[in-house]
Tab-separated table of C-alpha atoms in Angstrom:
chain	number	residue	atom	x	y	z
A	1	MET	CA	195.744	57.964	36.005
A	2	GLY	CA	197.951	56.641	33.138
A	3	LEU	CA	197.313	56.563	29.413
A	4	THR	CA	195.012	53.963	27.965
A	5	ASP	CA	196.256	51.291	25.605
A	6	GLU	CA	194.574	53.064	22.714
A	7	GLN	CA	196.297	56.329	23.566
A	8	LYS	CA	199.670	54.603	23.940
A	9	GLN	CA	199.160	52.947	20.568
A	10	LYS	CA	198.290	56.274	18.997
A	11	ILE	CA	201.428	57.898	20.406
A	12	GLU	CA	203.540	55.003	19.181
A	13	GLU	CA	202.071	55.349	15.693
A	14	ASN	CA	202.847	59.054	15.737
A	15	ARG	CA	206.423	58.305	16.840
A	16	LEU	CA	206.898	55.838	14.005
A	17	LYS	CA	205.471	58.310	11.511
A	18	ALA	CA	207.894	60.947	12.738
A	19	ILE	CA	210.786	58.532	12.176
A	20	GLU	CA	209.572	57.826	8.667
A	21	ARG	CA	209.370	61.542	7.920
A	22	ARG	CA	212.927	62.079	9.115
A	23	LYS	CA	214.054	59.236	6.866
A	24	ALA	CA	212.135	60.722	3.956
A	25	ARG	CA	213.864	64.064	4.424
A	26	GLY	CA	217.176	62.221	4.255
A	27	HIS	CA	216.074	60.521	1.004
A	28	PRO	CA	214.056	63.144	-0.890
A	29	TYR	CA	213.446	60.904	-3.868
A	30	LYS	CA	211.455	58.394	-1.871
A	31	GLU	CA	207.743	58.916	-1.265
A	32	ALA	CA	207.025	60.181	2.206
A	33	VAL	CA	204.652	58.306	4.451
A	34	PRO	CA	201.276	60.050	4.338
A	35	VAL	CA	200.176	61.534	7.658
A	36	ALA	CA	196.527	61.972	8.560
A	37	LYS	CA	195.570	65.584	9.066
A	38	ASN	CA	193.133	67.039	11.594
A	39	ASN	CA	193.373	63.835	13.601
A	40	ARG	CA	192.054	64.352	17.163
A	41	ILE	CA	192.046	62.216	20.313
A	42	GLN	CA	190.554	62.741	23.772
A	43	MET	CA	192.280	62.064	27.108
A	44	HIS	CA	190.794	62.675	30.574
A	45	GLY	CA	187.960	64.700	29.097
A	46	THR	CA	190.337	66.997	27.117
A	47	LYS	CA	190.628	66.904	23.321
A	48	PHE	CA	194.076	66.963	21.678
A	49	LYS	CA	195.089	67.556	18.067
A	50	ASP	CA	197.738	65.375	16.405
A	51	THR	CA	200.347	67.688	14.887
A	52	GLY	CA	201.796	64.908	12.783
A	53	GLY	CA	205.225	65.383	14.357
A	54	GLY	CA	204.822	63.140	17.351
A	55	PHE	CA	203.288	65.852	19.526
A	56	LEU	CA	199.737	66.399	20.814
A	57	LEU	CA	198.377	69.912	21.229
A	58	GLU	CA	195.264	70.819	23.193
A	59	ASP	CA	192.499	71.420	20.688
A	60	LYS	CA	191.078	74.821	21.686
A	61	GLU	CA	189.042	75.239	18.529
A	62	THR	CA	187.128	72.016	19.077
A	63	GLU	CA	186.312	72.958	22.679
A	64	GLU	CA	185.009	76.346	21.579
A	65	GLU	CA	182.923	74.706	18.860
A	66	ASP	CA	181.448	72.236	21.372
A	67	LEU	CA	180.663	75.071	23.801
A	68	ASP	CA	178.955	77.090	21.075
A	69	LYS	CA	176.865	74.071	20.110
A	70	LEU	CA	175.920	73.469	23.756
A	71	LEU	CA	174.857	77.082	24.305
A	72	GLU	CA	172.928	77.092	21.075
A	73	GLY	CA	171.066	73.957	22.146
A	74	ILE	CA	170.212	75.469	25.523
A	75	GLU	CA	168.905	78.643	23.896
A	76	ASN	CA	166.757	76.612	21.524
A	77	GLU	CA	165.315	74.483	24.333
A	78	THR	CA	164.625	77.406	26.668
A	79	GLU	CA	161.117	78.799	26.448
A	80	GLU	CA	160.324	82.311	27.545
A	81	LEU	CA	157.972	82.278	30.539
A	82	PRO	CA	155.454	85.119	30.346
A	83	LEU	CA	155.095	87.296	33.464
A	84	GLU	CA	151.591	87.040	34.890
A	85	PHE	CA	150.389	90.262	36.489
A	86	LYS	CA	147.508	90.405	38.956
A	87	GLU	CA	145.102	93.335	38.991
A	88	CYS	CA	144.632	95.067	42.338
A	89	ILE	CA	140.916	95.326	43.178
A	90	GLU	CA	141.552	98.607	44.999
A	91	CYS	CA	143.583	100.664	42.495
A	92	ASN	CA	143.213	98.470	39.363
A	93	SER	CA	146.985	98.507	38.823
A	94	GLY	CA	148.963	95.405	37.934
A	95	PHE	CA	151.340	93.692	40.341
A	96	LEU	CA	153.450	90.529	40.306
A	97	THR	CA	153.068	89.603	43.966
A	98	SER	CA	152.027	91.064	47.322
A	99	TYR	CA	151.616	90.008	50.953
A	100	LEU	CA	147.839	89.600	50.765
A	101	TRP	CA	148.051	87.676	47.497
A	102	SER	CA	150.827	85.286	48.547
A	103	THR	CA	149.334	84.720	52.025
A	104	PHE	CA	145.540	84.788	51.510
A	105	ASP	CA	145.076	84.701	47.697
A	106	TYR	CA	143.517	88.156	47.987
A	107	PRO	CA	144.286	90.384	44.959
A	108	VAL	CA	145.428	93.604	46.627
A	109	CYS	CA	148.848	95.167	46.109
A	110	ASP	CA	151.090	96.138	49.011
A	111	GLY	CA	150.469	99.826	48.337
A	112	CYS	CA	146.723	99.469	48.978
A	113	ARG	CA	146.990	97.135	51.972
A	114	ASP	CA	145.188	98.485	55.067
A	115	HIS	CA	146.226	96.086	57.823
A	116	GLU	CA	144.605	98.148	60.608
A	117	ASP	CA	141.070	98.314	59.204
A	118	LYS	CA	139.926	96.932	55.875
A	119	HIS	CA	142.493	94.145	55.684
A	120	SER	CA	142.745	93.400	59.394
A	121	LEU	CA	142.906	89.860	60.780
A	122	ILE	CA	140.389	87.966	62.913
A	123	THR	CA	140.816	84.864	65.058
A	124	ARG	CA	139.005	81.649	64.246
A	125	THR	CA	137.009	81.798	67.500
A	126	GLU	CA	135.830	85.348	66.787
A	127	ALA	CA	134.907	84.397	63.227
A	128	LYS	CA	132.721	81.531	64.457
A	129	ASN	CA	131.061	83.543	67.232
A	130	ASP	CA	130.562	86.874	65.436
A	131	TYR	CA	129.541	85.465	62.041
A	132	LEU	CA	127.960	82.163	63.174
A	133	LEU	CA	130.267	80.072	60.999
A	134	LYS	CA	130.904	76.376	61.497
A	135	ASP	CA	134.209	74.586	61.030
A	136	CYS	CA	133.004	73.159	57.715
A	137	ASP	CA	132.189	76.678	56.468
A	138	ILE	CA	135.825	77.648	56.962
A	139	ASP	CA	137.700	74.418	56.210
A	140	LYS	CA	135.491	72.568	53.703
A	141	ARG	CA	133.550	75.094	51.648
A	142	GLU	CA	135.411	76.083	48.476
A	143	PRO	CA	137.608	77.980	48.286
A	144	VAL	CA	139.110	76.931	51.607
A	145	LEU	CA	140.087	80.050	53.537
A	146	LYS	CA	143.800	80.503	54.143
A	147	PHE	CA	145.205	81.557	57.503
A	148	ILE	CA	148.427	82.312	59.351
A	149	SER	CA	149.430	80.912	62.751
A	150	ARG	CA	150.622	83.067	65.618
A	151	LYS	CA	151.428	82.381	69.272
A	152	ASN	CA	148.675	83.289	71.708
A	153	PRO	CA	149.604	86.659	73.284
A	154	HIS	CA	147.631	85.866	76.461
A	155	ASN	CA	149.529	82.671	77.232
A	156	PRO	CA	152.392	81.301	75.083
A	157	ARG	CA	151.746	77.806	76.457
A	158	TRP	CA	148.329	77.693	74.829
A	159	GLY	CA	147.934	76.495	71.278
A	160	GLU	CA	148.704	78.766	68.340
A	161	MET	CA	145.968	81.071	67.076
A	162	LYS	CA	144.670	80.840	63.522
A	163	LEU	CA	144.235	84.288	62.004
A	164	TYR	CA	142.049	84.859	58.944
A	165	LEU	CA	141.549	87.864	56.699
A	166	HIS	CA	138.537	89.734	58.096
A	167	VAL	CA	137.111	90.713	54.712
A	168	GLN	CA	137.191	87.081	53.543
A	169	ILE	CA	135.349	85.957	56.694
A	170	GLU	CA	132.641	88.561	56.040
A	171	LYS	CA	132.279	87.351	52.463
A	172	ARG	CA	132.029	83.722	53.598
A	173	ALA	CA	129.319	84.650	56.128
A	174	LEU	CA	127.245	86.223	53.340
A	175	GLU	CA	127.693	83.056	51.277
A	176	VAL	CA	126.381	80.968	54.192
A	177	TRP	CA	123.507	83.209	55.379
A	178	GLY	CA	122.619	84.908	52.107
A	179	THR	CA	122.209	88.445	53.437
A	180	GLU	CA	123.435	90.526	56.339
A	181	GLU	CA	119.852	90.830	57.616
A	182	ALA	CA	119.498	87.049	57.799
A	183	LEU	CA	122.725	86.841	59.780
A	184	LEU	CA	121.582	89.513	62.249
A	185	GLU	CA	118.187	87.841	62.635
A	186	GLU	CA	119.806	84.513	63.429
A	187	LYS	CA	122.089	86.188	65.965
A	188	GLU	CA	119.046	87.732	67.694
A	189	ILE	CA	117.289	84.368	67.779
A	190	ARG	CA	120.310	82.667	69.296
A	191	SER	CA	120.793	85.522	71.728
A	192	GLY	CA	117.154	85.186	72.844
A	193	LYS	CA	117.583	81.453	73.343
A	194	ARG	CA	120.667	82.059	75.443
A	195	GLU	CA	118.763	84.565	77.595
A	196	LYS	CA	115.900	82.091	78.101
A	197	THR	CA	118.396	79.427	79.063
A	198	LYS	CA	119.986	81.786	81.579
A	199	VAL	CA	116.553	82.645	83.053
A	200	LYS	CA	115.618	78.975	83.383
A	201	LYS	CA	118.939	78.195	85.001
A	202	TYR	CA	118.517	81.077	87.442
A	203	ALA	CA	114.951	80.012	88.310
A	204	LYS	CA	116.127	76.462	88.943
A	205	GLN	CA	118.886	77.673	91.253
A	206	MET	CA	116.423	79.872	93.189
A	207	LYS	CA	113.988	76.967	93.557
A	208	GLU	CA	116.730	74.729	94.922
A	209	LEU	CA	117.767	77.475	97.339
A	210	ARG	CA	114.164	77.888	98.619
A	211	MET	CA	113.876	74.138	99.116
A	212	GLN	CA	117.076	74.126	101.150
A	213	VAL	CA	115.806	76.996	103.322
A	214	ARG	CA	112.449	75.283	103.892
A	215	SER	CA	114.159	72.028	104.770
A	216	SER	CA	116.396	73.791	107.287
A	217	LEU	CA	113.408	75.556	108.898
A	218	TYR	CA	111.473	72.297	109.076
A	219	ASP	CA	114.330	70.567	110.867
A	220	ARG	CA	114.629	73.353	113.464
A	221	THR	CA	110.846	73.432	114.039
A	222	SER	CA	110.706	69.683	114.455
A	223	LYS	CA	113.440	69.787	117.050
A	224	ALA	CA	111.781	72.653	118.943
A	225	SER	CA	108.404	70.829	119.292
A	226	HIS	CA	109.916	67.512	120.430
A	227	THR	CA	108.517	65.931	123.635
A	228	HIS	CA	110.856	63.685	125.579
A	229	LYS	CA	109.766	60.167	126.277
A	230	PHE	CA	111.877	58.847	129.145
A	231	GLY	CA	112.490	55.248	129.929
A	232	PRO	CA	112.635	53.604	133.392
A	233	ASP	CA	114.540	55.323	136.175
A	234	ARG	CA	117.961	54.101	137.257
A	235	TYR	CA	119.072	54.612	140.860
A	236	ASN	CA	122.650	55.734	141.609
A	237	GLU	CA	123.514	54.587	145.127
A	238	GLU	CA	126.779	56.533	145.356
A	239	GLU	CA	125.156	59.888	144.577
A	240	ASP	CA	121.676	58.972	145.795
A	241	ASN	CA	119.897	60.193	142.633
A	242	TYR	CA	118.023	58.863	139.629
A	243	THR	CA	118.645	59.009	135.866
A	244	HIS	CA	116.351	58.284	132.934
A	245	ASP	CA	117.013	58.515	129.159
A	246	CYS	CA	114.911	59.729	126.240
A	247	GLU	CA	114.710	58.049	122.831
A	248	CYS	CA	116.372	61.132	121.297
A	249	GLY	CA	119.494	60.508	123.420
A	250	TYR	CA	118.860	63.101	126.081
A	251	SER	CA	119.576	62.010	129.700
A	252	GLU	CA	118.108	63.604	132.803
A	253	THR	CA	119.366	63.140	136.393
A	254	TYR	CA	117.224	64.103	139.394
A	255	GLU	CA	116.591	63.394	143.096
A	256	LYS	CA	113.412	62.074	144.599
A	257	LEU	CA	112.099	63.577	147.807
């Protein structure tokens, strides 16, 4: 990229001033042409200082001043963000973040995490069956319970499992049913209803089986007590015998003496 017209003009002015100064040195009694001091120009993003002798020097001082001003402005605009510590409900110590907090919004530090017992995970199906929770109790009731997704270990082709924090599921069940006793009572009621349903289903199946047995016995008895009713006799000249047929399809062949 070449110089702009303004820059070319500035250089030309500096060249003419240099010529005038050389002439003035040759004629000391004449007044020298005044030269502007601290004159600066900028080319291609870089600032230059006019030396007054027809040369341009890179202005380091101005760049440093601009950088200082920029840094000072950034420092003034930057606000200090206070660090927010969470208090662990197990050990009461403060912590910035932890697995249980970042994953389930549960305020327990990593040092107190008990992933095998107290802070174990439970599937959505188990949560609904064991604690009698509905989908709305998990997904709609505030605060909505967080979960993580994992592939089903029994069959990878099945859908992903949703795993919830067991202790949060227990707390949600108490919010829904009020007390642990109420939850257990409801489970017993539902269990009794399921048993009654099983008994009724079994009784119905046994009744159908007895009906099938009776029907089979009736058919065999009816066939055993059947009396043939034969139609008119038909004479067979070639064999010299007679044949008559019953309504049930039975045919009897005999000879007459």
